[in-house]
C-alpha atoms as one frame of an Amber mdcrd trajectory, in Angstrom:
protein
 -66.649 -54.724 -62.249 -64.799 -55.203 -65.983 -63.032 -52.520 -65.344 -61.428
 -54.248 -61.348 -61.367 -56.703 -63.518 -59.263 -55.063 -66.364 -56.882 -53.637
 -63.638 -56.503 -57.101 -62.847 -54.726 -57.613 -65.417 -52.871 -54.883 -66.083
 -51.470 -55.621 -62.690 -50.332 -59.209 -63.921 -49.932 -57.677 -67.646 -47.096
 -55.460 -65.638 -45.495 -57.355 -64.172 -44.514 -59.981 -66.209 -43.347 -57.189
 -68.479 -40.989 -56.029 -65.722 -39.336 -59.699 -65.508 -38.708 -59.239 -69.827
 -36.959 -55.729 -69.257 -35.343 -57.042 -65.951 -33.864 -60.368 -68.127 -34.497
 -59.020 -72.064 -31.350 -62.452 -72.892 -35.200 -64.185 -73.025 -36.182 -62.684
 -75.349 -32.737 -62.655 -77.494 -32.699 -66.160 -77.125 -35.639 -66.498 -78.938
 -34.765 -64.297 -81.487 -31.268 -66.287 -82.728 -32.704 -68.650 -84.010 -35.123
 -67.320 -87.155 -31.465 -64.502 -86.683 -29.291 -67.412 -87.703 -32.457 -68.230
 -89.726 -33.121 -65.438 -91.446 -29.396 -64.997 -92.456 -28.131 -68.429 -93.219
 -30.504 -70.206 -94.735 -31.979 -68.020 -97.313 -28.031 -67.011 -98.551 -27.588
 -70.910 -98.695 -31.019 -71.362-100.603 -31.442 -68.099-102.827 -31.007 -70.014
-105.768 -34.497 -71.263-105.098 -35.193 -68.615-106.206 -34.373 -69.390-109.345
 -36.394 -73.058-109.953 -38.597 -72.923-112.432 -41.175 -71.586-111.978 -40.631
 -70.515-108.943 -41.726 -66.649-110.172 -45.072 -67.029-111.632 -46.434 -69.074
-108.267 -45.419 -67.163-105.688 -44.594 -63.187-107.182 -40.746 -62.622-106.585
 -38.058 -64.729-107.376 -35.846 -63.325-104.820 -36.093 -66.214-101.896 -34.902
 -63.808 -99.251 -38.733 -62.109 -99.336 -40.321 -65.557-100.148 -38.736 -66.862
 -96.082 -39.458 -63.632 -94.842 -42.558 -65.116 -93.559 -41.348 -68.390 -92.682
 -38.875 -66.684 -90.505 -41.779 -64.844 -88.421 -43.867 -67.951 -87.944 -40.429
 -69.553 -86.486 -40.176 -65.949 -84.728 -43.645 -66.589 -82.965 -43.765 -70.201
 -82.587 -40.521 -69.741 -79.920 -41.208 -66.912 -78.572 -45.037 -68.531 -77.646
 -42.840 -71.487 -76.272 -41.634 -68.889 -73.802 -45.584 -68.834 -72.664 -45.856
 -72.645 -70.589 -41.932 -72.474 -69.825 -42.322 -69.792 -67.694 -46.029 -71.373
 -66.304 -43.821 -73.945 -64.609 -41.348 -71.632 -63.921 -44.279 -69.695 -61.513
 -45.741 -73.876 -60.418 -41.842 -74.683 -59.083 -41.233 -70.624 -57.509 -44.938
 -70.952 -55.484 -45.905 -67.594 -56.888 -49.154 -69.829 -57.865 -50.084 -70.772
 -55.019 -49.657 -67.175 -53.560 -52.197 -66.341 -56.266 -54.794 -68.546 -54.516
 -55.532 -66.471 -51.893 -54.926 -63.070 -53.257 -58.303 -60.940 -54.011 -58.201
 -61.063 -57.653 -59.716 -63.032 -60.333 -57.706 -66.025 -61.841 -58.570 -65.836
 -65.107 -56.714 -62.066 -64.842 -53.212 -64.577 -64.218 -53.527 -66.633 -67.558
 -54.970 -64.058 -69.873 -52.779 -61.437 -68.436 -49.635 -64.183 -68.719 -51.187
 -64.074 -72.490 -51.485 -60.968 -73.237 -47.464 -59.634 -72.380 -46.663 -62.714
 -74.610 -48.156 -61.126 -77.832 -46.399 -58.320 -77.028 -42.941 -59.843 -76.896
 -44.176 -61.121 -79.472 -45.129 -58.006 -81.711 -41.224 -56.223 -80.862 -39.774
 -59.532 -81.820 -41.391 -59.296 -85.174 -40.605 -55.548 -85.861 -37.058 -56.725
 -85.083 -37.260 -59.276 -88.658 -39.256 -57.227 -90.414 -36.951 -53.953 -89.510
 -33.976 -56.528 -90.643 -35.638 -57.539 -93.164 -36.369 -54.629 -94.749 -31.973
 -54.114 -94.085 -31.776 -56.766 -96.536 -33.834 -55.301 -98.875 -37.409 -57.888
 -98.015 -39.562 -54.661-100.077 -43.718 -55.065 -98.066 -45.778 -54.508-101.905
 -48.233 -53.580 -98.565 -46.184 -50.838 -97.123 -46.701 -50.012 -93.868 -50.670
 -50.677 -93.952 -48.950 -54.852 -94.669 -46.277 -53.952 -92.009 -49.852 -53.247
 -89.002 -51.249 -56.719 -90.600 -48.494 -58.545 -90.270 -47.759 -57.000 -86.643
 -51.302 -57.835 -85.403 -51.934 -61.430 -86.811 -48.504 -62.439 -85.067 -49.659
 -60.868 -81.794 -52.888 -62.759 -82.295 -50.897 -66.309 -84.349 -48.900 -66.053
 -80.404 -51.476 -65.044 -78.550 -53.263 -68.697 -79.287 -50.263 -70.690 -80.291
 -48.788 -69.961 -76.611 -51.613 -72.743 -75.308 -49.806 -75.449 -76.345 -47.216
 -74.587 -74.599 -49.222 -73.339 -71.757 -52.149 -76.176 -72.428 -48.060 -78.582
 -71.831 -46.687 -76.330 -69.153 -49.279 -76.818 -66.828 -50.306 -80.991 -68.213
 -46.727 -81.437 -67.171 -45.150 -78.934 -65.108 -41.865 -79.363 -66.436 -40.113
 -76.680 -68.595 -38.016 -79.896 -70.046 -41.578 -81.470 -71.288 -43.375 -78.428
 -72.312 -39.411 -77.318 -74.080 -39.856 -80.341 -76.042 -43.687 -81.097 -76.755
 -42.929 -76.791 -78.438 -40.274 -77.925 -80.244 -41.800 -81.114 -81.619 -45.063
 -79.468 -83.184 -42.933 -76.414 -84.170 -40.238 -77.639 -86.719 -42.676 -80.311
 -88.726 -45.691 -77.790 -88.420 -43.623 -75.164 -90.716 -41.288 -77.959 -92.821
 -44.255 -79.331 -93.750 -46.399 -76.371 -94.989 -46.139 -73.369 -97.646 -44.038
 -71.470 -95.390 -41.039 -72.970 -96.467 -41.577 -73.961-100.208 -44.844 -72.758
-102.511 -47.780 -75.631-102.489 -47.160 -75.911-106.919 -43.287 -77.186-105.855
 -44.327 -79.453-102.800 -43.689 -84.059-103.169 -48.263 -84.636-103.793 -47.452
 -86.318 -99.696 -46.587 -83.197 -98.237 -48.942 -80.844-100.852 -51.796 -82.474
 -98.608 -49.978 -82.330 -95.586 -50.069 -78.895 -96.115 -53.725 -78.509 -97.359
 -54.562 -79.238 -93.429 -52.091 -78.389 -92.069 -52.491 -74.236 -89.863 -49.538
 -72.738 -90.505 -49.610 -73.122 -93.091 -52.501 -70.980 -93.739 -51.185 -67.938
 -91.710 -47.420 -67.903 -94.057 -50.331 -67.034 -97.517 -51.670 -64.474 -95.290
 -48.215 -63.146 -94.860 -46.685 -63.498 -97.960 -49.419 -62.315 -99.933 -48.852
 -59.194 -97.291 -44.977 -59.297 -97.887 -45.345 -60.083-102.259 -48.318 -59.654
-103.710 -50.918 -57.190-101.704 -54.220 -57.298 -99.489 -55.613 -60.492-100.161
 -57.935 -60.659 -98.194 -59.541 -64.284 -99.043 -55.855 -65.201 -97.507 -56.300
 -62.734 -94.258 -59.804 -64.050 -93.390 -58.654 -67.656 -93.543 -55.322 -67.122
 -91.007 -57.873 -65.239 -88.590 -59.933 -68.010 -88.448 -57.435 -70.644 -88.354
 -55.799 -68.414 -85.691 -59.825 -68.348 -83.511 -59.525 -72.092 -84.259 -56.499
 -72.308 -82.232 -57.294 -69.383 -79.956 -60.555 -71.250 -78.373 -58.822 -75.147
 -78.552 -55.369 -74.167 -77.009 -56.651 -72.181 -74.388 -59.741 -73.282 -72.994
 -57.810 -76.094 -72.686 -55.286 -74.678 -70.834 -58.648 -72.147 -68.861 -59.143
 -75.948 -67.904 -55.908 -77.084 -66.840 -54.698 -73.950 -64.559 -58.092 -73.029
 -63.186 -57.686 -77.104 -61.463 -54.349 -75.999 -60.505 -54.859 -72.796 -58.754
 -58.147 -73.494 -57.062 -57.063 -77.131 -55.621
């Protein structure tokens, strides 16, 4: 029974991977904004690294190194946004109507989709990390740290894609899914510790950053990139990822079942 379930997930997963291979333009567009941030934003604001106390707080005087975590998170969020849009396209094309009568567990459809999103995110984050190394960013934790970053990125991407899936299944609109994704990602990113260290943020932003889930993901990435293995920060990130995934994917599963069983 479990082998059949795994095979079903694998078939759906393979479908989405094939679609990605045939339309790599989606992968490219998901990377455009993070690459622009990485290559232009960091250059324009490189002087931030010279702010008194910046190096003592973060462990580096190189703002590009500090900002790498923010670029990785932006890459994950952009890629996760495609999950809901892809589901809306399946609804519009009638693919899910065909799945209603297919001899396949309906949970396999959703799990295969989010796993393919996770693989896509790993590929994109690996590209960002490679570019970071090229421009001189030093990963303090080495190869093992990069592996952990990729694992956290995949897990966070799958959890975050649940938000996009929920909106897509609820609204059945690509425009609304895109708008909600953008309107939630950017405020959360800039109201976190991903762009600036907490100590240098205004007091009210510090208060928001304390309860902002993005801050905990950024702290884990920044630790692995700049300072070394900070297991407390990594543990906090795992807890946050689990909570986001439980809420977003749980809600998405409920809506998905309604969509395919009605």
